[in-house]
Amino acid sequence: MIIYEDNELYIEHEKSEIPWLKIFTKEPYKELGDVPKSLRIRLWEVYDAVEDEMRAYYNPKKINMASFANMLPRVHIHVMARFEDDSYFPNPMWGEKQREAKLNLPDEEEFFKKVKEALKNS
């Protein structure tokens, strides 16, 4: 589900037990070095806004950022709020599950609104 979009990039929500967004460039650049410098700067500004809002809204133990792009060979950045009692912590979300978790998190729709507002004002 796309929660934000402009002329250069968009943000998707990854359905998960944790807050998890993915930032994509609209053009399917294969490597970050292929992205024009002005868009690379914009990409990191968007990442900063997402991380700031995620930290303020969810108060996670840690923010994880990843950009593997092996399965989907195009530039995109994962931004994940991690909690000590999530199912995989301290492992990556792609790692071995450590426990069954039932996180009690605030409404994600409100978080999406906060992200959109922050990006509108950036």
N, CA, C and O atoms as a MOPAC input file, in Angstrom:
PM7 MOZYME 1SCF
protein

 N      0.84100 1    -1.17300 1     0.00000 1
 C      0.00000 1     0.00000 1     0.00000 1
 C      0.89200 1     1.24500 1     0.00000 1
 O      1.77000 1     1.37700 1     0.85300 1
 N      0.67700 1     2.13600 1    -0.92900 1
 C      1.42900 1     3.39300 1    -1.01000 1
 C      0.80800 1     4.39400 1    -0.03800 1
 O     -0.39600 1     4.64700 1    -0.06700 1
 N      1.65800 1     4.95700 1     0.82200 1
 C      1.15500 1     5.94700 1     1.78600 1
 C      1.57500 1     7.36500 1     1.43000 1
 O      1.03000 1     8.32900 1     1.96900 1
 N      2.54800 1     7.50000 1     0.51800 1
 C      3.00500 1     8.81900 1     0.09000 1
 C      3.60300 1     8.68700 1    -1.30200 1
 O      4.22400 1     7.68000 1    -1.64000 1
 N      3.39700 1     9.74400 1    -2.11100 1
 C      3.96200 1     9.74700 1    -3.46200 1
 C      4.15500 1    11.17800 1    -3.92500 1
 O      3.31100 1    12.04200 1    -3.68900 1
 N      5.28400 1    11.41600 1    -4.59000 1
 C      5.49100 1    12.68700 1    -5.26800 1
 C      6.07800 1    12.39000 1    -6.64900 1
 O      6.01600 1    11.25000 1    -7.11000 1
 N      6.63600 1    13.38200 1    -7.30300 1
 C      7.13100 1    13.17600 1    -8.67400 1
 C      8.35900 1    12.28400 1    -8.76200 1
 O      8.62900 1    11.71400 1    -9.81800 1
 N      9.11200 1    12.15200 1    -7.66300 1
 C     10.38300 1    11.43800 1    -7.70800 1
 C     10.41000 1    10.11000 1    -6.96400 1
 O     11.17300 1     9.20900 1    -7.31300 1
 N      9.56900 1     9.99300 1    -5.93100 1
 C      9.60800 1     8.77500 1    -5.13400 1
 C      8.26600 1     8.48500 1    -4.49900 1
 O      7.33800 1     9.29200 1    -4.55800 1
 N      8.18600 1     7.31400 1    -3.89100 1
 C      6.97800 1     6.94000 1    -3.16800 1
 C      7.36200 1     6.07500 1    -1.97600 1
 O      8.44900 1     5.50000 1    -1.92300 1
 N      6.42400 1     5.99800 1    -1.00500 1
 C      6.64500 1     5.20600 1     0.19700 1
 C      5.54200 1     4.16500 1     0.30100 1
 O      4.35400 1     4.47600 1     0.21300 1
 N      5.96200 1     2.93400 1     0.49000 1
 C      5.02800 1     1.81800 1     0.67300 1
 C      5.06700 1     1.35600 1     2.12000 1
 O      6.09300 1     1.43100 1     2.79500 1
 N      3.91700 1     0.87600 1     2.57300 1
 C      3.81200 1     0.23000 1     3.87500 1
 C      4.01300 1    -1.27200 1     3.67000 1
 O      3.35000 1    -1.88200 1     2.83000 1
 N      4.91900 1    -1.85800 1     4.43200 1
 C      5.13300 1    -3.30600 1     4.41700 1
 C      4.31100 1    -3.88700 1     5.55800 1
 O      4.52000 1    -3.53700 1     6.72000 1
 N      3.38200 1    -4.76800 1     5.23200 1
 C      2.54000 1    -5.37600 1     6.26500 1
 C      3.41200 1    -6.26700 1     7.13900 1
 O      4.05200 1    -7.20000 1     6.65400 1
 N      3.42900 1    -5.96600 1     8.43000 1
 C      4.30700 1    -6.65500 1     9.36700 1
 C      3.81800 1    -6.39400 1    10.78000 1
 O      2.96500 1    -5.53500 1    11.00200 1
 N      4.35200 1    -7.12800 1    11.72000 1
 C      4.01400 1    -6.88000 1    13.12400 1
 C      4.66100 1    -5.59400 1    13.63300 1
 O      4.21800 1    -5.03000 1    14.63300 1
 N      5.70100 1    -5.13200 1    12.95300 1
 C      6.38900 1    -3.90400 1    13.34400 1
 C      6.07800 1    -2.79500 1    12.33500 1
 O      5.69300 1    -3.08400 1    11.20200 1
 N      6.23700 1    -1.55000 1    12.72900 1
 C      6.13800 1    -0.45300 1    11.75700 1
 C      7.27300 1    -0.58200 1    10.73400 1
 O      8.44700 1    -0.64100 1    11.09900 1
 N      6.90300 1    -0.62600 1     9.44500 1
 C      7.89200 1    -0.90900 1     8.40100 1
 C      7.46500 1    -0.19600 1     7.13100 1
 O      6.41500 1    -0.49400 1     6.56100 1
 N      8.28800 1     0.75000 1     6.69200 1
 C      8.02900 1     1.46900 1     5.44700 1
 C      9.18400 1     1.22400 1     4.49100 1
 O     10.30500 1     0.94500 1     4.91400 1
 N      8.89900 1     1.33200 1     3.19100 1
 C      9.91600 1     1.20400 1     2.15100 1
 C      9.82900 1     2.43400 1     1.25800 1
 O      8.75600 1     2.79700 1     0.77600 1
 N     10.98000 1     3.06900 1     1.04600 1
 C     11.06600 1     4.26600 1     0.21300 1
 C     11.65900 1     3.85700 1    -1.13300 1
 O     12.74600 1     3.28200 1    -1.18700 1
 N     10.94600 1     4.15300 1    -2.21600 1
 C     11.36400 1     3.79300 1    -3.57200 1
 C     11.56800 1     5.03700 1    -4.42600 1
 O     10.84000 1     6.01900 1    -4.28200 1
 N     12.54900 1     4.99600 1    -5.30800 1
 C     12.60700 1     5.99100 1    -6.36700 1
 C     11.59900 1     5.56400 1    -7.43200 1
 O     11.39500 1     4.36900 1    -7.64500 1
 N     10.97100 1     6.52100 1    -8.09600 1
 C     10.02500 1     6.16700 1    -9.15700 1
 C     10.73400 1     5.54900 1   -10.35200 1
 O     10.25900 1     4.57300 1   -10.93300 1
 N     11.86700 1     6.12200 1   -10.71000 1
 C     12.66400 1     5.51900 1   -11.78000 1
 C     13.33400 1     4.26700 1   -11.20900 1
 O     13.82800 1     4.29700 1   -10.08100 1
 N     13.35900 1     3.18000 1   -11.95900 1
 C     13.91800 1     1.93300 1   -11.42700 1
 C     15.45100 1     1.86600 1   -11.50800 1
 O     16.00900 1     1.01400 1   -12.20000 1
 N     16.11200 1     2.76800 1   -10.79800 1
 C     17.57500 1     2.74000 1   -10.76300 1
 C     18.03900 1     1.45100 1   -10.10400 1
 O     17.46400 1     1.01300 1    -9.10700 1
 N     19.08000 1     0.84700 1   -10.66300 1
 C     19.56900 1    -0.41500 1   -10.11700 1
 C     20.42100 1    -0.20500 1    -8.86800 1
 O     20.29400 1    -0.95300 1    -7.89900 1
 N     21.28300 1     0.79800 1    -8.88500 1
 C     22.19400 1     1.06200 1    -7.77200 1
 C     22.04200 1     2.50400 1    -7.29900 1
 O     21.67100 1     3.38800 1    -8.07100 1
 N     22.33000 1     2.72600 1    -6.03000 1
 C     22.24200 1     4.07500 1    -5.49100 1
 C     23.12800 1     5.03600 1    -6.26800 1
 O     22.76800 1     6.19900 1    -6.45000 1
 N     24.27600 1     4.56800 1    -6.72400 1
 C     25.17800 1     5.40700 1    -7.51300 1
 C     24.61600 1     5.80300 1    -8.86300 1
 O     25.12500 1     6.73300 1    -9.48800 1
 N     23.57200 1     5.11900 1    -9.33100 1
 C     22.91400 1     5.47000 1   -10.59400 1
 C     21.92000 1     6.61700 1   -10.43100 1
 O     21.51800 1     7.24500 1   -11.41100 1
 N     21.52800 1     6.88400 1    -9.18900 1
 C     20.52600 1     7.91100 1    -8.89900 1
 C     21.18500 1     9.29100 1    -9.00400 1
 O     22.24700 1     9.51000 1    -8.42100 1
 N     20.56800 1    10.22500 1    -9.74300 1
 C     21.12700 1    11.57900 1    -9.80700 1
 C     21.32600 1    12.16200 1    -8.40400 1
 O     20.52600 1    11.92000 1    -7.50000 1
 N     22.39400 1    12.92600 1    -8.24000 1
 C     22.76500 1    13.43200 1    -6.91800 1
 C     21.62700 1    14.17500 1    -6.23300 1
 O     21.41200 1    13.99500 1    -5.03500 1
 N     20.89800 1    14.99900 1    -6.96300 1
 C     19.80200 1    15.75900 1    -6.34000 1
 C     18.72600 1    14.81500 1    -5.78300 1
 O     18.14100 1    15.09200 1    -4.73500 1
 N     18.46800 1    13.71700 1    -6.47200 1
 C     17.47600 1    12.75400 1    -5.99000 1
 C     18.03800 1    11.93600 1    -4.82300 1
 O     17.29000 1    11.57600 1    -3.91400 1
 N     19.33400 1    11.63900 1    -4.83200 1
 C     19.94300 1    10.95200 1    -3.68300 1
 C     19.80300 1    11.80100 1    -2.42800 1
 O     19.51200 1    11.28700 1    -1.34800 1
 N     20.01400 1    13.11100 1    -2.57900 1
 C     19.85500 1    14.01500 1    -1.43700 1
 C     18.40900 1    13.99900 1    -0.96500 1
 O     18.15000 1    13.93100 1     0.23700 1
 N     17.47700 1    14.06100 1    -1.88700 1
 C     16.04100 1    14.02200 1    -1.54600 1
 C     15.68300 1    12.69500 1    -0.86900 1
 O     14.91900 1    12.67800 1     0.09600 1
 N     16.22500 1    11.60000 1    -1.36600 1
 C     15.96600 1    10.28200 1    -0.79000 1
 C     16.37200 1    10.25400 1     0.68600 1
 O     15.63500 1     9.73600 1     1.52500 1
 N     17.54200 1    10.81200 1     0.99900 1
 C     17.99200 1    10.81800 1     2.39600 1
 C     17.18900 1    11.80200 1     3.23800 1
 O     16.98800 1    11.56100 1     4.42900 1
 N     16.72700 1    12.89700 1     2.65700 1
 C     15.84500 1    13.81100 1     3.39200 1
 C     14.54000 1    13.10600 1     3.75700 1
 O     14.03200 1    13.26400 1     4.86700 1
 N     14.00300 1    12.33300 1     2.82100 1
 C     12.77200 1    11.57900 1     3.08400 1
 C     13.04100 1    10.51700 1     4.14400 1
 O     12.23800 1    10.33400 1     5.05900 1
 N     14.17200 1     9.81400 1     4.02200 1
 C     14.52900 1     8.82300 1     5.04100 1
 C     14.57900 1     9.48400 1     6.42300 1
 O     14.01600 1     8.95800 1     7.38300 1
 N     15.25200 1    10.63400 1     6.52300 1
 C     15.35700 1    11.33200 1     7.80500 1
 C     13.97500 1    11.65800 1     8.37900 1
 O     13.73900 1    11.47800 1     9.57300 1
 N     13.07400 1    12.13400 1     7.53600 1
 C     11.72400 1    12.48600 1     7.99500 1
 C     10.98500 1    11.24000 1     8.48500 1
 O     10.33300 1    11.27700 1     9.52800 1
 N     11.08200 1    10.14000 1     7.73900 1
 C     10.41500 1     8.89600 1     8.13400 1
 C     10.98600 1     8.40600 1     9.46500 1
 O     10.23400 1     8.06000 1    10.37700 1
 N     12.30300 1     8.37700 1     9.57200 1
 C     12.91900 1     7.92200 1    10.82400 1
 C     12.50800 1     8.80400 1    11.99500 1
 O     12.15500 1     8.29400 1    13.05800 1
 N     12.54800 1    10.10700 1    11.81600 1
 C     12.16400 1    11.02900 1    12.89900 1
 C     10.73300 1    10.77900 1    13.35900 1
 O     10.46600 1    10.70700 1    14.55800 1
 N      9.82000 1    10.64800 1    12.41000 1
 C      8.41800 1    10.41300 1    12.76400 1
 C      8.22300 1     9.04500 1    13.41000 1
 O      7.43300 1     8.90700 1    14.34400 1
 N      8.93000 1     8.04200 1    12.92500 1
 C      8.82600 1     6.69200 1    13.47500 1
 C      9.32800 1     6.67100 1    14.92100 1
 O      8.70700 1     6.06500 1    15.79400 1
 N     10.44200 1     7.33000 1    15.15900 1
 C     11.00200 1     7.36900 1    16.51700 1
 C     10.06900 1     8.12300 1    17.47000 1
 O      9.82600 1     7.67900 1    18.59300 1
 N      9.56100 1     9.24100 1    17.02200 1
 C      8.68800 1    10.04600 1    17.88000 1
 C      7.36700 1     9.33700 1    18.16900 1
 O      6.86500 1     9.39300 1    19.29200 1
 N      6.80900 1     8.67900 1    17.17100 1
 C      5.47500 1     8.08200 1    17.31100 1
 C      5.50900 1     6.73600 1    18.04100 1
 O      4.64600 1     6.46900 1    18.87800 1
 N      6.48200 1     5.89700 1    17.73600 1
 C      6.50500 1     4.53800 1    18.28500 1
 C      7.49200 1     4.33100 1    19.42900 1
 O      7.36500 1     3.36100 1    20.17600 1
 N      8.46900 1     5.21700 1    19.58200 1
 C      9.49100 1     5.07900 1    20.61300 1
 C     10.12200 1     3.66800 1    20.60100 1
 O     10.10800 1     2.97700 1    21.62000 1
 N     10.66900 1     3.25100 1    19.46200 1
 C     11.23700 1     1.90800 1    19.37200 1
 C     12.57900 1     1.80900 1    20.08900 1
 O     13.19600 1     2.81800 1    20.43000 1
 N     13.01400 1     0.57700 1    20.30700 1
 C     14.34800 1     0.33300 1    20.85500 1
 C     15.41100 1     0.74000 1    19.84000 1
 O     16.46600 1     1.25800 1    20.20700 1
 N     15.12200 1     0.49800 1    18.54400 1
 C     16.09000 1     0.74100 1    17.47700 1
 C     15.34600 1     0.93900 1    16.16400 1
 O     14.26600 1     0.38400 1    15.95900 1
 N     15.93100 1     1.73200 1    15.28300 1
 C     15.44800 1     1.82700 1    13.89700 1
 C     16.41800 1     1.01400 1    13.05100 1
 O     17.63200 1     1.20600 1    13.12600 1
 N     15.87800 1     0.10900 1    12.25100 1
 C     16.69500 1    -0.63400 1    11.29300 1
 C     16.47900 1    -0.03200 1     9.91800 1
 O     15.35800 1     0.30900 1     9.53800 1
 N     17.57600 1     0.09400 1     9.17500 1
 C     17.53500 1     0.57300 1     7.80100 1
 C     18.24400 1    -0.46900 1     6.95800 1
 O     19.32500 1    -0.93800 1     7.31400 1
 N     17.62700 1    -0.83200 1     5.82900 1
 C     18.24000 1    -1.84400 1     4.96400 1
 C     17.98500 1    -1.50200 1     3.50800 1
 O     16.98700 1    -0.87200 1     3.15900 1
 N     18.91100 1    -1.93300 1     2.67200 1
 C     18.76200 1    -1.76800 1     1.22900 1
 C     19.52300 1    -2.88600 1     0.53900 1
 O     20.64900 1    -2.68800 1     0.08400 1
 N     18.91500 1    -4.05100 1     0.45900 1
 C     19.57500 1    -5.20900 1    -0.13800 1
 C     19.40900 1    -5.21100 1    -1.65600 1
 O     20.39200 1    -5.29300 1    -2.39200 1
 N     18.17700 1    -5.12300 1    -2.11400 1
 C     17.83900 1    -5.05500 1    -3.53900 1
 C     18.36700 1    -6.24400 1    -4.33500 1
 O     18.75600 1    -6.09600 1    -5.49400 1
 N     18.37900 1    -7.41300 1    -3.72100 1
 C     18.72800 1    -8.62400 1    -4.45700 1
 C     17.48800 1    -9.24700 1    -5.09300 1
 O     17.51600 1    -9.65400 1    -6.25500 1
 N     16.41000 1    -9.31900 1    -4.33200 1
 C     15.16700 1    -9.89400 1    -4.83600 1
 C     14.42600 1    -8.89900 1    -5.74000 1
 O     13.80800 1    -9.28500 1    -6.73200 1
 N     14.50000 1    -7.64700 1    -5.38800 1
 C     13.89000 1    -6.57400 1    -6.17800 1
 C     15.02600 1    -5.62700 1    -6.54900 1
 O     15.33400 1    -4.70100 1    -5.79900 1
 N     15.65700 1    -5.85700 1    -7.71600 1
 C     16.88700 1    -5.13500 1    -8.05500 1
 C     16.66200 1    -3.69300 1    -8.49800 1
 O     16.88500 1    -3.33300 1    -9.65400 1
 N     16.21600 1    -2.88400 1    -7.54900 1
 C     16.06100 1    -1.45200 1    -7.78100 1
 C     16.25000 1    -0.73500 1    -6.46500 1
 O     16.10200 1    -1.33100 1    -5.39800 1
 N     16.57500 1     0.53100 1    -6.53600 1
 C     16.84800 1     1.30700 1    -5.33000 1
 C     15.58600 1     1.41400 1    -4.47900 1
 O     14.54300 1     1.88200 1    -4.93500 1
 N     15.71100 1     0.97200 1    -3.24500 1
 C     14.68400 1     1.18500 1    -2.23300 1
 C     15.30500 1     0.99600 1    -0.85400 1
 O     16.27500 1     0.25700 1    -0.68800 1
 N     14.73200 1     1.67200 1     0.12100 1
 C     15.25100 1     1.64500 1     1.48800 1
 C     14.14000 1     1.19600 1     2.43300 1
 O     13.04300 1     1.75500 1     2.43100 1
 N     14.43800 1     0.18700 1     3.23300 1
 C     13.52500 1    -0.28400 1     4.27400 1
 C     13.80300 1     0.52000 1     5.54600 1
 O     14.95900 1     0.74300 1     5.90800 1
 N     12.74000 1     0.94900 1     6.21700 1
 C     12.85500 1     1.65000 1     7.49500 1
 C     11.92400 1     0.92700 1     8.46900 1
 O     10.70900 1     0.88900 1     8.27300 1
 N     12.52000 1     0.34800 1     9.52900 1
 C     11.75600 1    -0.51200 1    10.43500 1
 C     11.96100 1    -0.08500 1    11.88300 1
 O     13.09000 1     0.14500 1    12.31700 1
 N     10.87800 1     0.01800 1    12.61700 1
 C     10.95100 1     0.27200 1    14.05900 1
 C     11.03900 1    -1.07700 1    14.75600 1
 O     10.18900 1    -1.94600 1    14.55900 1
 N     12.07200 1    -1.24400 1    15.56900 1
 C     12.30000 1    -2.52400 1    16.24000 1
 C     12.10100 1    -2.38600 1    17.74400 1
 O     12.39800 1    -1.35300 1    18.34400 1
 N     11.58900 1    -3.46200 1    18.32900 1
 C     11.27300 1    -3.50500 1    19.74800 1
 C     11.85900 1    -4.78100 1    20.34600 1
 O     11.88100 1    -5.82400 1    19.69300 1
 N     12.33000 1    -4.69600 1    21.58000 1
 C     12.94700 1    -5.87000 1    22.21000 1
 C     12.01100 1    -7.06500 1    22.26200 1
 O     12.46700 1    -8.20800 1    22.28200 1
 N     10.70900 1    -6.81600 1    22.28400 1
 C      9.76600 1    -7.93100 1    22.36600 1
 C      9.08000 1    -8.23400 1    21.03300 1
 O      8.06200 1    -8.92600 1    21.01800 1
 N      9.61800 1    -7.72700 1    19.90100 1
 C      9.07100 1    -8.16700 1    18.61300 1
 C      9.54900 1    -9.60100 1    18.35200 1
 O     10.47800 1   -10.06600 1    19.01300 1
 N      8.94400 1   -10.28900 1    17.42200 1
 C      9.18900 1   -11.71700 1    17.20300 1
 C     10.61000 1   -12.06300 1    16.81000 1
 O     11.05200 1   -13.18900 1    17.03600 1
 N     11.33600 1   -11.12200 1    16.22800 1
 C     12.64900 1   -11.42900 1    15.66700 1
 C     13.82000 1   -10.78600 1    16.40600 1
 O     14.96000 1   -11.21600 1    16.23400 1
 N     13.56200 1    -9.76500 1    17.22600 1
 C     14.61700 1    -9.01800 1    17.89200 1
 C     15.51300 1    -9.95200 1    18.70100 1
 O     14.98600 1   -10.80700 1    19.41400 1
 N     16.81600 1    -9.83600 1    18.62900 1
 C     17.61400 1    -8.81100 1    17.97900 1
 C     17.96100 1    -9.14000 1    16.52800 1
 O     18.66800 1    -8.37100 1    15.87600 1
 N     17.47400 1   -10.26800 1    16.01400 1
 C     17.75700 1   -10.66300 1    14.62900 1
 C     17.05800 1    -9.73600 1    13.64800 1
 O     16.11200 1    -9.03900 1    14.01400 1
 N     17.52600 1    -9.72500 1    12.39100 1
 C     16.80300 1    -8.96300 1    11.36300 1
 C     15.44100 1    -9.59800 1    11.10500 1
 O     15.22700 1   -10.77100 1    11.41300 1
 N     14.53800 1    -8.83200 1    10.54900 1
 C     13.18900 1    -9.33300 1    10.25500 1
 C     13.21200 1   -10.48300 1     9.25200 1
 O     12.23900 1   -11.23000 1     9.15000 1
 N     14.29200 1   -10.63100 1     8.52100 1
 C     14.43300 1   -11.73200 1     7.57700 1
 C     15.10300 1   -12.94200 1     8.23300 1
 O     15.29400 1   -13.97700 1     7.59400 1
 N     15.45900 1   -12.80200 1     9.51700 1
 C     16.20300 1   -13.83800 1    10.21900 1
 C     15.29500 1   -14.85500 1    10.88800 1
 O     14.13000 1   -15.02300 1    10.52600 1
 N     15.86800 1   -15.52300 1    11.87100 1
 C     15.14900 1   -16.56900 1    12.59300 1
 C     14.24700 1   -15.94900 1    13.65700 1
 O     14.66800 1   -15.09400 1    14.43600 1
 N     12.99900 1   -16.40600 1    13.66800 1
 C     12.03700 1   -15.93000 1    14.65300 1
 C     12.47400 1   -16.38800 1    16.04200 1
 O     12.85400 1   -17.54200 1    16.23300 1
 N     12.41500 1   -15.47500 1    17.00300 1
 C     12.86900 1   -15.75200 1    18.36300 1
 C     11.73900 1   -16.09600 1    19.32800 1
 O     11.94700 1   -16.80500 1    20.31400 1
 N     10.54100 1   -15.58900 1    19.03700 1
 C      9.41900 1   -15.74400 1    19.96500 1
 C      8.13200 1   -15.34800 1    19.26900 1
 O      8.16600 1   -14.73700 1    18.20100 1
 N      7.01100 1   -15.68300 1    19.85500 1
 C      5.71800 1   -15.14900 1    19.41700 1
 C      5.53300 1   -13.81000 1    20.11900 1
 O      5.75600 1   -13.69900 1    21.32400 1
 N      5.13600 1   -12.82100 1    19.38100 1
 C      4.98900 1   -11.48500 1    19.96200 1
 C      3.60900 1   -10.92900 1    19.67400 1
 O      3.00700 1   -11.20600 1    18.63600 1
 N      3.13000 1   -10.15100 1    20.60300 1
 C      1.89400 1    -9.39900 1    20.42500 1
 C      2.18900 1    -7.97300 1    20.87400 1
 O      1.99300 1    -7.61500 1    22.03500 1
 N      2.66100 1    -7.17600 1    19.93500 1
 C      3.00000 1    -5.79200 1    20.24300 1
 C      1.73000 1    -4.95900 1    20.34900 1
 O      0.79200 1    -5.14100 1    19.57200 1
 N      1.70700 1    -4.06000 1    21.29700 1
 C      0.58300 1    -3.14700 1    21.47200 1
 C      1.03400 1    -1.77200 1    20.99600 1
 O      1.54400 1    -0.96800 1    21.77600 1
 N      0.83800 1    -1.51200 1    19.70200 1
 C      1.34000 1    -0.28300 1    19.08400 1
 C      0.19900 1     0.67300 1    18.77000 1
 O     -0.93400 1     0.24300 1    18.55600 1
 N      0.49500 1     1.96800 1    18.74300 1
 C     -0.54000 1     2.94100 1    18.37000 1
 C     -0.96900 1     2.78500 1    16.90300 1
 O     -0.30000 1     2.11700 1    16.11400 1
 N     -2.06800 1     3.40000 1    16.56800 1
 C     -2.68900 1     3.30800 1    15.24500 1
 C     -1.74100 1     3.70700 1    14.12100 1
 O     -1.19900 1     4.81300 1    14.11900 1
 N     -1.54400 1     2.80500 1    13.16900 1
 C     -0.61100 1     3.09900 1    12.07700 1
 C     -1.15200 1     4.15300 1    11.12000 1
 O     -0.36300 1     4.87100 1    10.50500 1
 N     -2.44900 1     4.26900 1    10.97500 1
 C     -3.00600 1     5.30100 1    10.08400 1
 C     -2.62300 1     6.69200 1    10.56500 1
 O     -2.35300 1     7.57900 1     9.75500 1
 N     -2.59800 1     6.88500 1    11.86500 1
 C     -2.17800 1     8.17900 1    12.42600 1
 C     -0.70000 1     8.42100 1    12.13300 1
 O     -0.29900 1     9.54300 1    11.82500 1
 N      0.10700 1     7.36900 1    12.22900 1
 C      1.52400 1     7.47100 1    11.88500 1
 C      1.68700 1     7.86800 1    10.42000 1
 O      2.49300 1     8.74300 1    10.10000 1
 N      0.92900 1     7.23200 1     9.53100 1
 C      1.01300 1     7.56400 1     8.10000 1
 C      0.69200 1     9.03400 1     7.87400 1
 O      1.34600 1     9.69000 1     7.06400 1
 N     -0.30200 1     9.55900 1     8.57800 1
 C     -0.66100 1    10.97500 1     8.47200 1
 C      0.50300 1    11.86300 1     8.90800 1
 O      0.79000 1    12.87700 1     8.27300 1
 N      1.16000 1    11.48000 1     9.98200 1
 C      2.29200 1    12.25700 1    10.48300 1
 C      3.45300 1    12.25600 1     9.47600 1
 O      4.11300 1    13.27700 1     9.28200 1
 N      3.69300 1    11.11700 1     8.84700 1
 C      4.74300 1    11.03700 1     7.82500 1
 C      4.39500 1    11.94700 1     6.65400 1
 O      5.23800 1    12.71700 1     6.19300 1
 N      3.16400 1    11.86300 1     6.17400 1
 C      2.74300 1    12.70100 1     5.03900 1
 C      2.87000 1    14.18200 1     5.36900 1
 O      3.32600 1    14.97300 1     4.54400 1
 N      2.46700 1    14.54900 1     6.57000 1
 C      2.55400 1    15.94600 1     6.98700 1
 C      4.00400 1    16.41500 1     7.06300 1
 O      4.32500 1    17.52000 1     6.62700 1
 N      4.87800 1    15.57800 1     7.61500 1
 C      6.28800 1    15.92900 1     7.70800 1
 C      6.89100 1    16.10500 1     6.30800 1
 O      7.68400 1    17.02100 1     6.09000 1
 N      6.52600 1    15.24600 1     5.37200 1
 C      7.06400 1    15.34700 1     4.02400 1
 C      6.48700 1    16.53300 1     3.27100 1
 O      7.17400 1    17.14500 1     2.45200 1
 N      5.24800 1    16.85800 1     3.53700 1
 C      4.62500 1    18.02800 1     2.92600 1
 C      5.33300 1    19.30300 1     3.37100 1
 O      5.44600 1    20.26100 1     2.60600 1
 N      5.81100 1    19.30500 1     4.62000 1
 C      6.44800 1    20.48000 1     5.18700 1
 C      7.96600 1    20.50400 1     4.96600 1
 O      8.64100 1    21.43700 1     5.39900 1
 N      8.50100 1    19.47800 1     4.29300 1
 C      9.95800 1    19.45700 1     4.11700 1
 C     10.37500 1    20.11900 1     2.81600 1
 O     11.56600 1    20.18700 1     2.51300 1

